[in-house]
Every structure is written in structure tokens, then in C-alpha cells.
mmCIF file of C-alpha atoms in Angstrom:
data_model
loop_
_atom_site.group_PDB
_atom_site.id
_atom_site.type_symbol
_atom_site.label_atom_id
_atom_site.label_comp_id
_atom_site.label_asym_id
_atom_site.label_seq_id
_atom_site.Cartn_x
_atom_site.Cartn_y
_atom_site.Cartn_z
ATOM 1 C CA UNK A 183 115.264 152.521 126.891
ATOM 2 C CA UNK A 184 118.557 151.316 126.625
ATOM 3 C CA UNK A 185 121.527 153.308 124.265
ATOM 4 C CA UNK A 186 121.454 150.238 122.550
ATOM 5 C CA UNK A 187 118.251 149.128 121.816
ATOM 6 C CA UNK A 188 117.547 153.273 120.685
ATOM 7 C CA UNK A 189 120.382 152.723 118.221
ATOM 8 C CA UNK A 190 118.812 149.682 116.810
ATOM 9 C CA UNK A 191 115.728 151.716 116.215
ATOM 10 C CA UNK A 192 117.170 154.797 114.793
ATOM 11 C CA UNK A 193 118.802 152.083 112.154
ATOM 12 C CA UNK A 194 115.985 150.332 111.699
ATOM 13 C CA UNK A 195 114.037 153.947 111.086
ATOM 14 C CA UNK A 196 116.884 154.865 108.504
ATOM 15 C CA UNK A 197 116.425 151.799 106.843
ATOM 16 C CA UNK A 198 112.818 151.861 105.888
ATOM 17 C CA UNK A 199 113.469 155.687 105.134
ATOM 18 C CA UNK A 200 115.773 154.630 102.204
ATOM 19 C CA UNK A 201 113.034 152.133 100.728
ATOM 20 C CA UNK A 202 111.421 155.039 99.477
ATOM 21 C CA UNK A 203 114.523 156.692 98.011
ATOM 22 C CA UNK A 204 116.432 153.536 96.078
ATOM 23 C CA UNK A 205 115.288 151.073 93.518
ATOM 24 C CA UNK A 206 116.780 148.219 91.553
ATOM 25 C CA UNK A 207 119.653 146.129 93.850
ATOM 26 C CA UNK A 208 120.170 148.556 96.029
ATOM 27 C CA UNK A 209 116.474 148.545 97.805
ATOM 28 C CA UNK A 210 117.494 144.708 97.685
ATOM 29 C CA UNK A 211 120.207 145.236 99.915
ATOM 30 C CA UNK A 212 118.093 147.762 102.085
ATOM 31 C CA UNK A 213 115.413 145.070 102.085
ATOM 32 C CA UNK A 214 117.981 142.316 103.032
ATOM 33 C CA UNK A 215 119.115 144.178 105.916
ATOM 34 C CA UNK A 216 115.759 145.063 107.550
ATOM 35 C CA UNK A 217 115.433 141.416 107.217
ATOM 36 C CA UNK A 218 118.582 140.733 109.850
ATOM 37 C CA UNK A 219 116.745 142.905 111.945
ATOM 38 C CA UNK A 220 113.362 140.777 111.992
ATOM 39 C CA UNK A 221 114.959 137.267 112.054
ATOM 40 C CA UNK A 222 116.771 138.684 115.261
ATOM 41 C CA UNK A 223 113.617 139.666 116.868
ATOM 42 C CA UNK A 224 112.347 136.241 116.275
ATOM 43 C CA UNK A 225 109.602 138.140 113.398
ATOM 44 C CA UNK A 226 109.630 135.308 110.740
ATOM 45 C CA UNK A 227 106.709 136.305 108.606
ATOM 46 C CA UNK A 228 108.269 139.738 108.408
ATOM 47 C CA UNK A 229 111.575 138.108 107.913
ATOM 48 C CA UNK A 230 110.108 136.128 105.198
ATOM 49 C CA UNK A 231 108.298 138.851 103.349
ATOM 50 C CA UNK A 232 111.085 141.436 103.178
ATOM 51 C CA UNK A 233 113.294 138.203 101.905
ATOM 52 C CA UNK A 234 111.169 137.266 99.057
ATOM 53 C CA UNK A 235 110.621 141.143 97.852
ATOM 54 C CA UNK A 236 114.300 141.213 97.956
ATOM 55 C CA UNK A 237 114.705 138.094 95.908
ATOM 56 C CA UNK A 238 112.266 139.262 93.018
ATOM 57 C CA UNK A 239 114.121 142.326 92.481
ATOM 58 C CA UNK A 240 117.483 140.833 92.446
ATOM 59 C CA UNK A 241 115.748 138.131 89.332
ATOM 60 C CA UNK A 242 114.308 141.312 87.638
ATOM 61 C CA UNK A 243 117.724 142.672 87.814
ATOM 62 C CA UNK A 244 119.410 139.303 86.442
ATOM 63 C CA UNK A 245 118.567 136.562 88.179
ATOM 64 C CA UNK A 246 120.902 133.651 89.141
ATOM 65 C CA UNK A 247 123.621 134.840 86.316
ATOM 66 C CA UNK A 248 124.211 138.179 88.043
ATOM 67 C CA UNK A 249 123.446 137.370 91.894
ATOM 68 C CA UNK A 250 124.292 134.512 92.158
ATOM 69 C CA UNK A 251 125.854 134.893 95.993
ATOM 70 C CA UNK A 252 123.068 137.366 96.937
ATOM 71 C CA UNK A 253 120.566 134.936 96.069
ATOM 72 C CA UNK A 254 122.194 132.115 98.325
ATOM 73 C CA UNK A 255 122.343 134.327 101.321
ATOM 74 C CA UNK A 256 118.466 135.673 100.440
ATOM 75 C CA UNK A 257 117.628 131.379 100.389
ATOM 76 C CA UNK A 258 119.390 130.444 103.861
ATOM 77 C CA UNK A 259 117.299 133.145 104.926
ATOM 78 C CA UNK A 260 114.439 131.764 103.780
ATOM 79 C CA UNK A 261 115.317 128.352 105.063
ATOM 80 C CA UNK A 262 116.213 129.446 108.596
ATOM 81 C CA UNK A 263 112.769 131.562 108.572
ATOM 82 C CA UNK A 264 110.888 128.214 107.360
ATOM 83 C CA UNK A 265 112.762 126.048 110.128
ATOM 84 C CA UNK A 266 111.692 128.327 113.409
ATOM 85 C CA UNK A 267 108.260 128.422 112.164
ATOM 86 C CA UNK A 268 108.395 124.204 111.834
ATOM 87 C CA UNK A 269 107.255 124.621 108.446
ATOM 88 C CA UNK A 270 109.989 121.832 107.678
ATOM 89 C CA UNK A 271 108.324 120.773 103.865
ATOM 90 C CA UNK A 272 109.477 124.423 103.007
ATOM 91 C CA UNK A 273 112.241 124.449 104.393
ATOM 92 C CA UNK A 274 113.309 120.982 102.670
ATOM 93 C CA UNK A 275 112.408 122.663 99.512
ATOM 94 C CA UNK A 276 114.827 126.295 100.324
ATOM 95 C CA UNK A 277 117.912 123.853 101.128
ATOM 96 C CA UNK A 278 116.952 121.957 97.873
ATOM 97 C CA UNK A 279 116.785 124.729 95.604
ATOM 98 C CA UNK A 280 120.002 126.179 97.625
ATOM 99 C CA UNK A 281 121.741 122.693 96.363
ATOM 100 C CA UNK A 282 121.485 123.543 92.848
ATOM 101 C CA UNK A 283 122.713 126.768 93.126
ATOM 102 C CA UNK A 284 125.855 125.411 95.333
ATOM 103 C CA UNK A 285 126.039 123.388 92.323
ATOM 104 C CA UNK A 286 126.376 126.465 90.006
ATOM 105 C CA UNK A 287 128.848 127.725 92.104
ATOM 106 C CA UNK A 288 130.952 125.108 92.110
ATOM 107 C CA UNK A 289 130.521 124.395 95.683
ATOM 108 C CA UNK A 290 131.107 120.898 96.176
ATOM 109 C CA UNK A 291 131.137 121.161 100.267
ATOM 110 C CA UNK A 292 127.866 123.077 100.380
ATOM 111 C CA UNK A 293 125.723 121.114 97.534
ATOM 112 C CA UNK A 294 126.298 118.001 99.784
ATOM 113 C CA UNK A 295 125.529 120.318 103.456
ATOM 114 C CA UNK A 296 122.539 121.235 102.125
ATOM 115 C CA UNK A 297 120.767 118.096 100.245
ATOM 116 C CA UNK A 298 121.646 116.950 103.974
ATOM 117 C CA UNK A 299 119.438 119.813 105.627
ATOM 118 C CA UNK A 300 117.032 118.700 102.951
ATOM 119 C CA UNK A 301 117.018 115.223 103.953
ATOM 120 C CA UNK A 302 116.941 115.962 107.737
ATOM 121 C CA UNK A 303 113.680 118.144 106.922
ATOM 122 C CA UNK A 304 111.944 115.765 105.206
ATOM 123 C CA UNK A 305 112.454 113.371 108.086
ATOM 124 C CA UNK A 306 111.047 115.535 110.446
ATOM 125 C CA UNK A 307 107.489 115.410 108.827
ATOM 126 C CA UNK A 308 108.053 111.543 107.316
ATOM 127 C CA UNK A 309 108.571 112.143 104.397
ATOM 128 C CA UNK A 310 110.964 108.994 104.092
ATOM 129 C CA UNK A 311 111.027 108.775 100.602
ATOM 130 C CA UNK A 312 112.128 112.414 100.244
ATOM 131 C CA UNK A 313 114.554 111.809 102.884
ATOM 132 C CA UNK A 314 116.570 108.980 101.053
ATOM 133 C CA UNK A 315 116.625 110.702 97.848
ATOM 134 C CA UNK A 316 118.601 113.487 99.573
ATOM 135 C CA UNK A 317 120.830 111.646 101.468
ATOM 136 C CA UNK A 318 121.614 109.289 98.710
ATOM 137 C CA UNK A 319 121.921 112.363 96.587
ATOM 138 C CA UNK A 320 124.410 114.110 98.963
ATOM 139 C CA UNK A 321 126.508 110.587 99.649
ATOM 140 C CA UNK A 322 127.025 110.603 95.489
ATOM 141 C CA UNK A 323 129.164 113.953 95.364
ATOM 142 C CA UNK A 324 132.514 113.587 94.976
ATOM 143 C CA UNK A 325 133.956 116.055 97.514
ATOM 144 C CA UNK A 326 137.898 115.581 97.473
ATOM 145 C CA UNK A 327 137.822 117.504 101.058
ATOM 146 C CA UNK A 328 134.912 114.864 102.930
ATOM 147 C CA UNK A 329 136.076 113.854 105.962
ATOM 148 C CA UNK A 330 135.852 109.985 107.453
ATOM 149 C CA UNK A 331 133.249 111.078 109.816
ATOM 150 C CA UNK A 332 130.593 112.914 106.743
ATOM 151 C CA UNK A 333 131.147 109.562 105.169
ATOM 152 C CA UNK A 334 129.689 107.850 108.321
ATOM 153 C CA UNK A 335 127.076 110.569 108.977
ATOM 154 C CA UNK A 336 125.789 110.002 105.583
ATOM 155 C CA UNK A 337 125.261 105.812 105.679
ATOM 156 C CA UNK A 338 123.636 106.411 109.062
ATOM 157 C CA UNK A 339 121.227 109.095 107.385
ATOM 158 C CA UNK A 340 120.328 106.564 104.473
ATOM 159 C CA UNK A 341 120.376 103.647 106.729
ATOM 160 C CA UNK A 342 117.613 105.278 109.222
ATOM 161 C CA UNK A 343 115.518 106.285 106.095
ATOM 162 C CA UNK A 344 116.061 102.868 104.569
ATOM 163 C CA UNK A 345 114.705 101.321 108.260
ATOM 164 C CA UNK A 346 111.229 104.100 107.937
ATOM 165 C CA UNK A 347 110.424 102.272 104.591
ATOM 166 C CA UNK A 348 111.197 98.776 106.602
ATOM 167 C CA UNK A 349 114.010 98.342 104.186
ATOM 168 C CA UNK A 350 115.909 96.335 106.977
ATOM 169 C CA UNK A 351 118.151 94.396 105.118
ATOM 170 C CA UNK A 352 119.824 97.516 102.811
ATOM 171 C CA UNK A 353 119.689 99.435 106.186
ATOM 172 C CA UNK A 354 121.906 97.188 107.860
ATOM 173 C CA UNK A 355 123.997 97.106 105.001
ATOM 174 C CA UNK A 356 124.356 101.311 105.521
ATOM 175 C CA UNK A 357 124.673 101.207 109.161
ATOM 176 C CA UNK A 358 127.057 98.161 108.902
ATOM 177 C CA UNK A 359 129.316 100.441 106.538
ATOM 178 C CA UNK A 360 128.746 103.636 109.135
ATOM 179 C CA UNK A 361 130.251 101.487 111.923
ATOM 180 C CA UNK A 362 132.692 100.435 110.397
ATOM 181 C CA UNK A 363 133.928 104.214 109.571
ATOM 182 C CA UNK A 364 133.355 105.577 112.516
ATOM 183 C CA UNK A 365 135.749 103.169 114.141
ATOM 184 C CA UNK A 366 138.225 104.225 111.686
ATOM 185 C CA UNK A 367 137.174 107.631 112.757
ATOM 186 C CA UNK A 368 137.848 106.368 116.401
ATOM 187 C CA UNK A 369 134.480 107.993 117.796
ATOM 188 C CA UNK A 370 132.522 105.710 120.108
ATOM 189 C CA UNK A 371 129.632 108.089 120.707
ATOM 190 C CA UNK A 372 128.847 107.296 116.551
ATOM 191 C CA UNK A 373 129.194 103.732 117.163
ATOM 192 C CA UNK A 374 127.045 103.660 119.990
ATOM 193 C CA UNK A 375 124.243 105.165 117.852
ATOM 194 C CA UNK A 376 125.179 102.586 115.169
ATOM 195 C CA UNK A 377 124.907 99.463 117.205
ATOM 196 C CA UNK A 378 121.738 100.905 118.514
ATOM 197 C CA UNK A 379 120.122 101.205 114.845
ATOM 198 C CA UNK A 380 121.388 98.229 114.172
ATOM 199 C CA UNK A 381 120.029 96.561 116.811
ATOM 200 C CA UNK A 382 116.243 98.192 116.297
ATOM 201 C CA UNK A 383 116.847 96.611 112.348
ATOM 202 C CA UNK A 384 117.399 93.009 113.539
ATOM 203 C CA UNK A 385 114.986 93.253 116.385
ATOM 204 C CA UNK A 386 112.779 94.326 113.366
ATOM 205 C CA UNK A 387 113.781 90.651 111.439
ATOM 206 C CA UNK A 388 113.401 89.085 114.604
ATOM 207 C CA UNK A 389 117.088 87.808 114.545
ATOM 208 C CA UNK A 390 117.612 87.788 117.514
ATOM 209 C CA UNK A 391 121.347 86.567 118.305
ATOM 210 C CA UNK A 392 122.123 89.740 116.208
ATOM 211 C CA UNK A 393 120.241 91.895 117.718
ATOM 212 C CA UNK A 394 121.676 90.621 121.180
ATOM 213 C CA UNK A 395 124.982 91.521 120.126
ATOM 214 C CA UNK A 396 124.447 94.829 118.602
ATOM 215 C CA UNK A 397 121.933 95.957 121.290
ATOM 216 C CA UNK A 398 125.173 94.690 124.135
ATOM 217 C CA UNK A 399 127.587 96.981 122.485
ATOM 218 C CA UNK A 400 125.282 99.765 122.963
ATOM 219 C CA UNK A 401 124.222 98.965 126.153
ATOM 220 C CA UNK A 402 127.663 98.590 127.031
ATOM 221 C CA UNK A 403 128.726 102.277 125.528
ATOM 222 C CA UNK A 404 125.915 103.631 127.690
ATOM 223 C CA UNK A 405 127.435 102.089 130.674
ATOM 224 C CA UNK A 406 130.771 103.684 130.490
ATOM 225 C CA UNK A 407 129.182 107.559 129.448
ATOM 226 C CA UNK A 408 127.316 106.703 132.083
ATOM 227 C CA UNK A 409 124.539 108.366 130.084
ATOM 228 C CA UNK A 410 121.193 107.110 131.819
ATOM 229 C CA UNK A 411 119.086 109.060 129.271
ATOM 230 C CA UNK A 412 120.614 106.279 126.577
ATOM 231 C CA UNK A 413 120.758 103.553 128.767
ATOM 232 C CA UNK A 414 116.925 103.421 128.932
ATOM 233 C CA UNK A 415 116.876 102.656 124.993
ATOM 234 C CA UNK A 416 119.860 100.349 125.981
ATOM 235 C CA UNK A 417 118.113 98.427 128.414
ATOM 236 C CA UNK A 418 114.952 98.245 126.334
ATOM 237 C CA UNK A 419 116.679 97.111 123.057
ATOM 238 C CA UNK A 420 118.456 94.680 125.134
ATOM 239 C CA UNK A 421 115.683 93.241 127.105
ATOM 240 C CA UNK A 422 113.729 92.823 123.670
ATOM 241 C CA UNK A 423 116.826 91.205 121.803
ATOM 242 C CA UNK A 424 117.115 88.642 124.931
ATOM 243 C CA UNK A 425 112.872 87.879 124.447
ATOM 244 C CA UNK A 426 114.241 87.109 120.806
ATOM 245 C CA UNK A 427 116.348 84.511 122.435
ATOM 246 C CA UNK A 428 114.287 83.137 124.594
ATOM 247 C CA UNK A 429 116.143 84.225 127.367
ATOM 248 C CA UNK A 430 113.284 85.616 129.671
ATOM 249 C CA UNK A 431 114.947 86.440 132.947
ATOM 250 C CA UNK A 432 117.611 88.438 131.610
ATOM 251 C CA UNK A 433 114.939 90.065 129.183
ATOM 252 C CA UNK A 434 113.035 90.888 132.380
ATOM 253 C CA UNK A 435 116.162 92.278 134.193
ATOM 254 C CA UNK A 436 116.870 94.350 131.030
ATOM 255 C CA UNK A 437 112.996 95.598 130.455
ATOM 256 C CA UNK A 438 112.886 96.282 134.263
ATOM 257 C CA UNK A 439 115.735 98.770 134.331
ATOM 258 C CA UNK A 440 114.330 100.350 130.530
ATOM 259 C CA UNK A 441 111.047 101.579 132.692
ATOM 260 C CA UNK A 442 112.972 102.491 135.867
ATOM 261 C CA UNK A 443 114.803 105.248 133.784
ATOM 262 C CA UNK A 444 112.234 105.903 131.058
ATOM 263 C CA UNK A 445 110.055 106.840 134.475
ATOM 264 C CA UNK A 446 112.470 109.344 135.497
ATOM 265 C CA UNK A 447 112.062 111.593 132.882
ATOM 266 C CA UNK A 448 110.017 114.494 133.693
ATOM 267 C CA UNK A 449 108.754 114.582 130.235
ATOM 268 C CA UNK A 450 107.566 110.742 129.775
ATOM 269 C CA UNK A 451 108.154 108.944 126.655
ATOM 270 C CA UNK A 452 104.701 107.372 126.921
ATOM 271 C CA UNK A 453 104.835 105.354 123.677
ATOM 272 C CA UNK A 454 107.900 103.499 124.939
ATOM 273 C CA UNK A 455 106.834 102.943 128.674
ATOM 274 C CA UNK A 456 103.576 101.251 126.874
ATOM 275 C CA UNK A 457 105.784 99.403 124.509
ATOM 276 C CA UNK A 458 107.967 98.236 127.241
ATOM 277 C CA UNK A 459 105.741 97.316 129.599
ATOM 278 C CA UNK A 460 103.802 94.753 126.880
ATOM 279 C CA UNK A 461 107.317 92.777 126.180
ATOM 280 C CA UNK A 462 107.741 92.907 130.201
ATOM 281 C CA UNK A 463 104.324 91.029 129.990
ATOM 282 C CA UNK A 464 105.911 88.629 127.365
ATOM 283 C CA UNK A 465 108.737 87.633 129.143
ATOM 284 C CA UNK A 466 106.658 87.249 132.752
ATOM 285 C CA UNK A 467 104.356 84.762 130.950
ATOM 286 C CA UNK A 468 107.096 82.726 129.480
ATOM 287 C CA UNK A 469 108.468 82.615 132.911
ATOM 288 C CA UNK A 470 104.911 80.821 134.294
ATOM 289 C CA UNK A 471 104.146 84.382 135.441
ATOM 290 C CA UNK A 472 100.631 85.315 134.140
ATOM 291 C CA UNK A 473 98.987 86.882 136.857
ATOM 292 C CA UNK A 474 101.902 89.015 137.350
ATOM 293 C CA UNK A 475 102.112 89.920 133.594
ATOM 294 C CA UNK A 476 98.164 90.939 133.312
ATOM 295 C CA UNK A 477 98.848 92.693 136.369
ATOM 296 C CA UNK A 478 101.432 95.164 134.191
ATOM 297 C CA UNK A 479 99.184 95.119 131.059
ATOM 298 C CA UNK A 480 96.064 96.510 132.831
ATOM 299 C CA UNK A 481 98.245 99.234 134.726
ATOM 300 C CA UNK A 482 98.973 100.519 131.153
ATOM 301 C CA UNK A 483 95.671 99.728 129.068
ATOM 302 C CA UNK A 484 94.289 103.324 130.066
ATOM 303 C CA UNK A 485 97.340 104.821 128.930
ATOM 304 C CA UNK A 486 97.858 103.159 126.407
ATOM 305 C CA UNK A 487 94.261 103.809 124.911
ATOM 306 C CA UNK A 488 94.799 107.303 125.673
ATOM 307 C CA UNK A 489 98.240 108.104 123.558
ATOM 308 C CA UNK A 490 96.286 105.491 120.756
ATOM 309 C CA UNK A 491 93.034 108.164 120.739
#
């Protein structure tokens, strides 16, 4: 046994010794730190159970008025706890309760950080809905000290909501707006993920010459990182912007290099292969390609039955 890992122990020991011997905020703060200890052994449940005993003592002993701080810390707690056990509705709830009191104290910065964590939660489990409020929510503060770059990050967050509840039009509106920022903000990696949202939106109208243009940019930002991970979603928004436009053989050049690189991933993105294989299929039988096409589309029909089950 390491020195270490036996001093660890002996404070760990201590700690659950003085349980017995302190009441009131105190044993709060005893209870607190024994919950460090679990969190960094990965014990959540524990984590979470010494948190909340620790948070009903500190309301018996005044609540919100009197512990304010202590209370915030005892939340994040909470939330972190809620987020490595993927029990993201919870956790969505902690960083909206931890809003309000960011709110009490003054905290401009943090209200907004955390109806953000809020938002991001509820996305995780599709709660789209939930996920707009928060973002719209965090978007409305007036925080002197926001940066050019928050501003962005919050459009994009209210634009890719908007798009979940086929909103197309206002999300193109919010992305439009994010764009346009984070040129200002002179970061092409947040452009990039614009134009690529905004491409997905118009290939969702089916406008096509719009879609063409947005989907190029990104394409051509993927080019230059020379990030092949991105240029798969490129190369697949592209080829699916150029079927738009009727323009089949560059469509088929596009959706040919989308499955060469969506291929090489070791852990498949099986929706999307199917997905781009069927407008492959499209754009061989507008090219007087039909045998070719069913070919593709019976290749994938087990697959595509299977991830469907």
C-alpha cells in the first residue's frame, strides 16, 4: 500500500470519526468533504447521498439566506454526480436550480453558464423543448462581460434546438446571426460548424442552391484542417445539396467520398452509411444507372433493417 493512498485512508477514517462527534454546519462540512473523497473514486451514489444529507442540514440551519455559497458548491456536486451516472434529466434540473441561485447571488456570468449546462442536458435525452427554453433563457441575460464568441455559442445552441422541432426557417435565422459573429470573432472552426447546420436546415427545405453553398464552405473548411473525420459529413451534405440541384455526377463524386471515410471509422456510424448509400442510389438512377443503384440498396437493406429493429 502506497504512503499515499494509507494517508487518504487514515483521512477518510478521521472523517467519518467526527460524524459522530459534530452536528449542525459543521457535520455539513465533514459530510461535504467525505463527499470529495467519493466523487474522486468515481462512487457517485455515495457521492450523492453524503451531498444531499449535507444539503438538508445546511436548510435546517438557514437555508439559502445563510448558505447561500455552501449550497452552490453542495448543487455542482450534485450535478457533476448526476452527469457521470448519464442521468442527464437530473442533472438539467441541478444546473437549473443552480441558475436561480446564481441569480441570488448576483452572478450574472454563472446564471447564463449554467441555464447553458441545462440546455446541453436536456439535449442529450431530446428534450428539445427544454433545451430552447434554456438557451433562450441564458441568451436574454444581460452580462456586460459576454464575450463575441458566448454570443455565437448561444444562437448556434438555439438554432440546433430550433432545427430538432423542424423550426428551419427561425433556425437559420440563429445560425445565420452565429456566423456572422463568429467571423467577427475571426474563428473558422465555429463557422465551419455553422455552414454545416446551415446546410442540414436548407437541405431540410429542400433549397437546394443554399444548401450547395453553405454545405461548399464547410466542405471547403474541412479541406484545409484537413480533418477527414468532418469531411465525411462534408462530403455527404455536399453530395445531398448537389441531388437538390440536380447535379447527379458531382452528387455521386461527393456521396462516394462521404462512405469512403464514414467506412474508416472503427466505430461505424451505421445510420449515416444507410442514409448515404440510399441518396447514392438516387443520384445513380437519375444518371440511367438502375441496376447499379439496386445493386447499393440491397447491400444495405440487412443493415439497414437491423439498426431500424
Amino acid at each position: 500500500m502506497s504512503i499515499e493512498k494509507n494517508e487518504k485512508d487514515t483521512r477518510e477514517q478521521e472523517l467519518w470519526d467526527r460524524i459522530s462527534t459534530t452536528e449542525g454546519t459543521e457535520r455539513a462540512e465533514v459530510l461535504d468533504e467525505l463527499s470529495h473523497i467519493a466523487f474522486k473514486r468515481d462512487n457517485y451514489i455515495e457521492c450523492l447521498h453524503l451531498v444531499d444529507t449535507s444539503i438538508e442540514i445546511y436548510f435546517k440551519q438557514g437555508g439559502l439566506d445563510l448558505y447561500l455559497k455552501e449550497l452552490m458548491h453542495l448543487y455542482h456536486g450534485k450535478a457533476y454526480c448526476f452527469e457521470n451516472l448519464k442521468r442527464h434529466a437530473e442533472a438539467a434540473e441541478m444546473h437549473e436550480e443552480l441558475a436561480k441561485m446564481k441569480d441570488l447571488d448576483d452572478d450574472l456570468e454563472g446564471q447564463a453558464e449554467e441555464l447553458r449546462a441545462a440546455g446541453r442536458a436536456w439535449y442529450r435525452i431530446d428534450e428539445w423543448r427544454k433545451s430552447l427554453d434554456n438557451h433562450i433563457a441564458a441568451k436574454a441575460i444581460a452580462d456586460p462581460n459576454i464575450s463575441i464568441l458566448t454570443m455565437g455559442v448561444d444562437l448556434l445552441n438555439i438554432g440546433m434546438a430550433l432545427a430538432k422541432l423542424k423550426s428551419y426557417k427561425d433556425a437559420i435565422d440563429s445560425y445565420l446571426s452565429a456566423r456572422s459573429l463568429y467571423k467577427e470573432a475571426k474563428t473558422p472552426e465555429f463557422v465551419g460548424w455553422c455552414d454545416n447546420y446551415l446546410a442540414l436546415a436548407y437541405i431540410a427545405l429542400k433549397n437546394g442552391p443554399e444548401a450547395r453553398f453553405h454545405a461548399k464552405h464547410y466542405f471547403n473548411y474541412t479541406k484545409v484542417a484537413e480533418d477527414l473525420g468532418m469531411e465525411a459529413y462534408s462530403s455527404y451534405r455536399l453530395g445531398a445539396a448537389h441531388i437538390l440541384c440536380e447535379e447527379y455526377e458531382e452528387a455521386e463524386k461527393n456521396l462516394v467520398r462521404s462512405l469512403e471515410l464514414l467506412t474508416l471509422d472503427e466505430d461505424k456510424d451505421w445510420e449515416d452509411i444507410v442514409a448515404v448509400n440510399k441518396l447514392l442510389a438516387k443520384a445513380l438512377v437519375a444518371l440511367n444507372r438502375e441496376e447499379e443503384a439496386q445493386k447499393r440498396l440491397e447491400r444495405i437493406k440487412t443493415i439497414e433493417e437491423t439498426i431500424a429493429a
